[in-house]
Amino acid sequence: TAWNTVWPYRIDYGAVVAADFNKDGKMDLAFSVHLQGIRVFLGDGKGHFTDSGKGLSSTDFPSRRLAAIDVDGDGYPDIVALSEGPAGPGAATTIYGKIRVFLNTKKGTEWKAIDAADPKYAVGGDYLAVGNFNGDKTPDFFGSSVYYQAHNLLFLSDKKKRLTWAPPPTNDEGKIVPFLSYYAATTAGPFSSKKLDDALVSYVRFWPTSLDPQIASRPPLETIVGIDRITFVGDVPQRVPLLRFKGTRPISGMASGDFDGDGKLDALFTRFEPQREGVILLGDGKGNFTRAKTKGLSLRALTNYDVTVADVNGDGRPDVIIMYESANETRSGLQDGSIQVFLNRGVEGAAVKSEKKK
């Protein structure tokens, strides 16, 4: 069936979320656009979209990651977006803070932009997690960063000053977000508590080879990839290691879902090292994880920038969706990018793969 869809603007790659921003019962779309900014298109339910960008950073906030969530509690979905990092060597991406909130006003027809991250913080990448980390009604954020050693990625809402966020006071001690790293895929959810979310954070850590070994001896692995769980149950956030392995390529996607149907949240991530694979970690609801034995969840060697979890076939189980980019960077080469859907067949069954070429 041919789709006669009309877009107000042509856009580059990035990310997209669907939400009913004007609450008319018809789904609308928000895009974070590479080297451009944020755009919102209001849908009429018939494939036609109208630009609704007043107040958005449409041309001065390059981004490849955003989320739709009600930030101010007025019942309308707002937008949270993360800067994608520098636009080029030595080039600044934006004059604003690198995590921005766009508040939905006048039923999706106007937006009010505020900085969730102070402009002094070098946060920016392809991954953003939204969760309830401190127990108030305002969402908190955990970003990623292509800036080395830019560890101020956690932004908690101020319980006294509304719609204000800042890193926790103890973050600079290195006990919450690991030092000496680049920070990639992340997700959030109630992995250890029913009242608060945890953040799962992935990173690539490099030991400083210029450091005098008489001051600190070199570790067995000078470059590692890791995933840590950051919990907020106690008085101060705590970082709990989940896994470490030798590698230099970051975790390329992370998501969560109850894959085994036991009522406790699980995690999924994709990686290239030590081999190309998707890994499911089954949670026990107390912050502990066991690797699941999976069948059929075999990934292509192509790069993926994220992974999506959704119930594709309506059977009540979370399925896995992965989109790959083509191996060739020019149009004259083979365009072998694709979208794979892995259907969840339950604990004893195998994941069944369906694939649609792009």
PDB file of N, CA and C in Angstrom, residues 64-109:
ATOM      1  N   ARG A  64      20.783  13.846  18.108  1.00  0.00           N
ATOM      2  CA  ARG A  64      20.369  12.559  17.552  1.00  0.00           C
ATOM      3  C   ARG A  64      19.649  11.713  18.596  1.00  0.00           C
ATOM      4  N   ARG A  65      19.181  12.360  19.678  1.00  0.00           N
ATOM      5  CA  ARG A  65      18.462  11.611  20.704  1.00  0.00           C
ATOM      6  C   ARG A  65      17.495  12.523  21.428  1.00  0.00           C
ATOM      7  N   LEU A  66      16.253  12.065  21.561  1.00  0.00           N
ATOM      8  CA  LEU A  66      15.247  12.808  22.293  1.00  0.00           C
ATOM      9  C   LEU A  66      14.242  11.842  22.899  1.00  0.00           C
ATOM     10  N   ALA A  67      13.445  12.363  23.822  1.00  0.00           N
ATOM     11  CA  ALA A  67      12.397  11.575  24.466  1.00  0.00           C
ATOM     12  C   ALA A  67      11.184  12.464  24.665  1.00  0.00           C
ATOM     13  N   ALA A  68      10.011  11.859  24.676  1.00  0.00           N
ATOM     14  CA  ALA A  68       8.766  12.574  24.945  1.00  0.00           C
ATOM     15  C   ALA A  68       8.240  12.128  26.300  1.00  0.00           C
ATOM     16  N   ILE A  69       8.111  13.063  27.230  1.00  0.00           N
ATOM     17  CA  ILE A  69       7.641  12.757  28.575  1.00  0.00           C
ATOM     18  C   ILE A  69       7.070  14.034  29.186  1.00  0.00           C
ATOM     19  N   ASP A  70       6.086  13.880  30.048  1.00  0.00           N
ATOM     20  CA  ASP A  70       5.498  15.035  30.715  1.00  0.00           C
ATOM     21  C   ASP A  70       6.447  15.487  31.828  1.00  0.00           C
ATOM     22  N   VAL A  71       7.171  16.554  31.586  1.00  0.00           N
ATOM     23  CA  VAL A  71       8.172  17.027  32.539  1.00  0.00           C
ATOM     24  C   VAL A  71       7.557  17.897  33.624  1.00  0.00           C
ATOM     25  N   ASP A  72       6.636  18.784  33.258  1.00  0.00           N
ATOM     26  CA  ASP A  72       6.107  19.751  34.218  1.00  0.00           C
ATOM     27  C   ASP A  72       4.791  19.325  34.851  1.00  0.00           C
ATOM     28  N   GLY A  73       4.294  18.135  34.515  1.00  0.00           N
ATOM     29  CA  GLY A  73       3.115  17.602  35.183  1.00  0.00           C
ATOM     30  C   GLY A  73       1.802  18.222  34.778  1.00  0.00           C
ATOM     31  N   ASP A  74       1.730  18.833  33.592  1.00  0.00           N
ATOM     32  CA  ASP A  74       0.478  19.454  33.163  1.00  0.00           C
ATOM     33  C   ASP A  74      -0.388  18.524  32.322  1.00  0.00           C
ATOM     34  N   GLY A  75       0.051  17.285  32.134  1.00  0.00           N
ATOM     35  CA  GLY A  75      -0.719  16.319  31.369  1.00  0.00           C
ATOM     36  C   GLY A  75      -0.377  16.257  29.899  1.00  0.00           C
ATOM     37  N   TYR A  76       0.454  17.169  29.420  1.00  0.00           N
ATOM     38  CA  TYR A  76       0.865  17.181  28.019  1.00  0.00           C
ATOM     39  C   TYR A  76       2.316  16.708  27.897  1.00  0.00           C
ATOM     40  N   PRO A  77       2.617  15.875  26.910  1.00  0.00           N
ATOM     41  CA  PRO A  77       4.000  15.415  26.748  1.00  0.00           C
ATOM     42  C   PRO A  77       4.921  16.553  26.315  1.00  0.00           C
ATOM     43  N   ASP A  78       6.061  16.644  26.987  1.00  0.00           N
ATOM     44  CA  ASP A  78       7.105  17.589  26.633  1.00  0.00           C
ATOM     45  C   ASP A  78       8.231  16.836  25.925  1.00  0.00           C
ATOM     46  N   ILE A  79       9.297  17.539  25.573  1.00  0.00           N
ATOM     47  CA  ILE A  79      10.419  16.939  24.853  1.00  0.00           C
ATOM     48  C   ILE A  79      11.705  17.177  25.633  1.00  0.00           C
ATOM     49  N   VAL A  80      12.507  16.129  25.751  1.00  0.00           N
ATOM     50  CA  VAL A  80      13.854  16.226  26.312  1.00  0.00           C
ATOM     51  C   VAL A  80      14.822  15.799  25.220  1.00  0.00           C
ATOM     52  N   ALA A  81      15.848  16.604  24.961  1.00  0.00           N
ATOM     53  CA  ALA A  81      16.792  16.298  23.888  1.00  0.00           C
ATOM     54  C   ALA A  81      18.220  16.459  24.380  1.00  0.00           C
ATOM     55  N   LEU A  82      19.097  15.646  23.808  1.00  0.00           N
ATOM     56  CA  LEU A  82      20.520  15.637  24.140  1.00  0.00           C
ATOM     57  C   LEU A  82      21.332  16.121  22.952  1.00  0.00           C
ATOM     58  N   SER A  83      22.289  16.996  23.199  1.00  0.00           N
ATOM     59  CA  SER A  83      23.205  17.423  22.146  1.00  0.00           C
ATOM     60  C   SER A  83      23.988  16.223  21.625  1.00  0.00           C
ATOM     61  N   GLU A  84      24.293  16.216  20.331  1.00  0.00           N
ATOM     62  CA  GLU A  84      25.049  15.108  19.764  1.00  0.00           C
ATOM     63  C   GLU A  84      26.553  15.272  19.940  1.00  0.00           C
ATOM     64  N   GLY A  85      26.999  16.397  20.513  1.00  0.00           N
ATOM     65  CA  GLY A  85      28.425  16.624  20.690  1.00  0.00           C
ATOM     66  C   GLY A  85      28.936  17.650  19.707  1.00  0.00           C
ATOM     67  N   PRO A  86      30.256  17.760  19.530  1.00  0.00           N
ATOM     68  CA  PRO A  86      30.816  18.793  18.654  1.00  0.00           C
ATOM     69  C   PRO A  86      30.418  18.594  17.206  1.00  0.00           C
ATOM     70  N   ALA A  87      30.175  19.690  16.511  1.00  0.00           N
ATOM     71  CA  ALA A  87      29.787  19.628  15.101  1.00  0.00           C
ATOM     72  C   ALA A  87      30.977  19.401  14.187  1.00  0.00           C
ATOM     73  N   GLY A  88      32.190  19.565  14.702  1.00  0.00           N
ATOM     74  CA  GLY A  88      33.414  19.363  13.930  1.00  0.00           C
ATOM     75  C   GLY A  88      34.604  19.602  14.828  1.00  0.00           C
ATOM     76  N   PRO A  89      35.820  19.376  14.336  1.00  0.00           N
ATOM     77  CA  PRO A  89      37.015  19.581  15.161  1.00  0.00           C
ATOM     78  C   PRO A  89      37.087  20.998  15.719  1.00  0.00           C
ATOM     79  N   GLY A  90      37.042  21.101  17.032  1.00  0.00           N
ATOM     80  CA  GLY A  90      37.126  22.404  17.672  1.00  0.00           C
ATOM     81  C   GLY A  90      35.886  23.253  17.560  1.00  0.00           C
ATOM     82  N   ALA A  91      34.827  22.710  17.013  1.00  0.00           N
ATOM     83  CA  ALA A  91      33.603  23.492  16.795  1.00  0.00           C
ATOM     84  C   ALA A  91      32.596  23.235  17.904  1.00  0.00           C
ATOM     85  N   ALA A  92      31.997  24.288  18.405  1.00  0.00           N
ATOM     86  CA  ALA A  92      30.948  24.149  19.405  1.00  0.00           C
ATOM     87  C   ALA A  92      29.641  23.754  18.731  1.00  0.00           C
ATOM     88  N   THR A  93      28.895  22.865  19.372  1.00  0.00           N
ATOM     89  CA  THR A  93      27.634  22.423  18.803  1.00  0.00           C
ATOM     90  C   THR A  93      26.521  23.426  19.055  1.00  0.00           C
ATOM     91  N   THR A  94      26.480  23.966  20.265  1.00  0.00           N
ATOM     92  CA  THR A  94      25.380  24.833  20.644  1.00  0.00           C
ATOM     93  C   THR A  94      25.824  25.758  21.760  1.00  0.00           C
ATOM     94  N   ILE A  95      25.166  26.898  21.870  1.00  0.00           N
ATOM     95  CA  ILE A  95      25.456  27.819  22.961  1.00  0.00           C
ATOM     96  C   ILE A  95      24.649  27.465  24.197  1.00  0.00           C
ATOM     97  N   TYR A  96      23.726  26.551  24.063  1.00  0.00           N
ATOM     98  CA  TYR A  96      22.844  26.191  25.163  1.00  0.00           C
ATOM     99  C   TYR A  96      23.444  25.049  25.989  1.00  0.00           C
ATOM    100  N   GLY A  97      22.763  24.721  27.078  1.00  0.00           N
ATOM    101  CA  GLY A  97      23.110  23.513  27.796  1.00  0.00           C
ATOM    102  C   GLY A  97      22.872  22.307  26.908  1.00  0.00           C
ATOM    103  N   LYS A  98      23.631  21.257  27.124  1.00  0.00           N
ATOM    104  CA  LYS A  98      23.614  20.140  26.180  1.00  0.00           C
ATOM    105  C   LYS A  98      22.539  19.094  26.476  1.00  0.00           C
ATOM    106  N   ILE A  99      21.755  19.291  27.505  1.00  0.00           N
ATOM    107  CA  ILE A  99      20.470  18.607  27.670  1.00  0.00           C
ATOM    108  C   ILE A  99      19.422  19.706  27.817  1.00  0.00           C
ATOM    109  N   ARG A 100      18.446  19.705  26.924  1.00  0.00           N
ATOM    110  CA  ARG A 100      17.428  20.752  26.938  1.00  0.00           C
ATOM    111  C   ARG A 100      16.043  20.131  27.082  1.00  0.00           C
ATOM    112  N   VAL A 101      15.184  20.850  27.774  1.00  0.00           N
ATOM    113  CA  VAL A 101      13.778  20.485  27.917  1.00  0.00           C
ATOM    114  C   VAL A 101      12.951  21.509  27.155  1.00  0.00           C
ATOM    115  N   PHE A 102      12.036  21.016  26.337  1.00  0.00           N
ATOM    116  CA  PHE A 102      11.122  21.883  25.591  1.00  0.00           C
ATOM    117  C   PHE A 102       9.713  21.640  26.130  1.00  0.00           C
ATOM    118  N   LEU A 103       9.218  22.603  26.891  1.00  0.00           N
ATOM    119  CA  LEU A 103       7.916  22.471  27.528  1.00  0.00           C
ATOM    120  C   LEU A 103       6.811  22.747  26.519  1.00  0.00           C
ATOM    121  N   ASN A 104       5.842  21.879  26.506  1.00  0.00           N
ATOM    122  CA  ASN A 104       4.698  21.952  25.605  1.00  0.00           C
ATOM    123  C   ASN A 104       3.714  22.999  26.127  1.00  0.00           C
ATOM    124  N   THR A 105       3.511  24.060  25.359  1.00  0.00           N
ATOM    125  CA  THR A 105       2.533  25.084  25.731  1.00  0.00           C
ATOM    126  C   THR A 105       1.529  25.250  24.595  1.00  0.00           C
ATOM    127  N   LYS A 106       0.368  25.712  24.940  1.00  0.00           N
ATOM    128  CA  LYS A 106      -0.704  25.972  23.969  1.00  0.00           C
ATOM    129  C   LYS A 106      -0.984  24.741  23.102  1.00  0.00           C
ATOM    130  N   LYS A 107      -1.069  23.597  23.762  1.00  0.00           N
ATOM    131  CA  LYS A 107      -1.450  22.340  23.119  1.00  0.00           C
ATOM    132  C   LYS A 107      -0.554  21.987  21.930  1.00  0.00           C
ATOM    133  N   GLY A 108       0.728  22.059  22.158  1.00  0.00           N
ATOM    134  CA  GLY A 108       1.683  21.623  21.150  1.00  0.00           C
ATOM    135  C   GLY A 108       1.973  22.623  20.062  1.00  0.00           C
ATOM    136  N   THR A 109       1.417  23.824  20.150  1.00  0.00           N
ATOM    137  CA  THR A 109       1.649  24.818  19.097  1.00  0.00           C
ATOM    138  C   THR A 109       2.806  25.752  19.426  1.00  0.00           C
TER     139      THR A 109
END
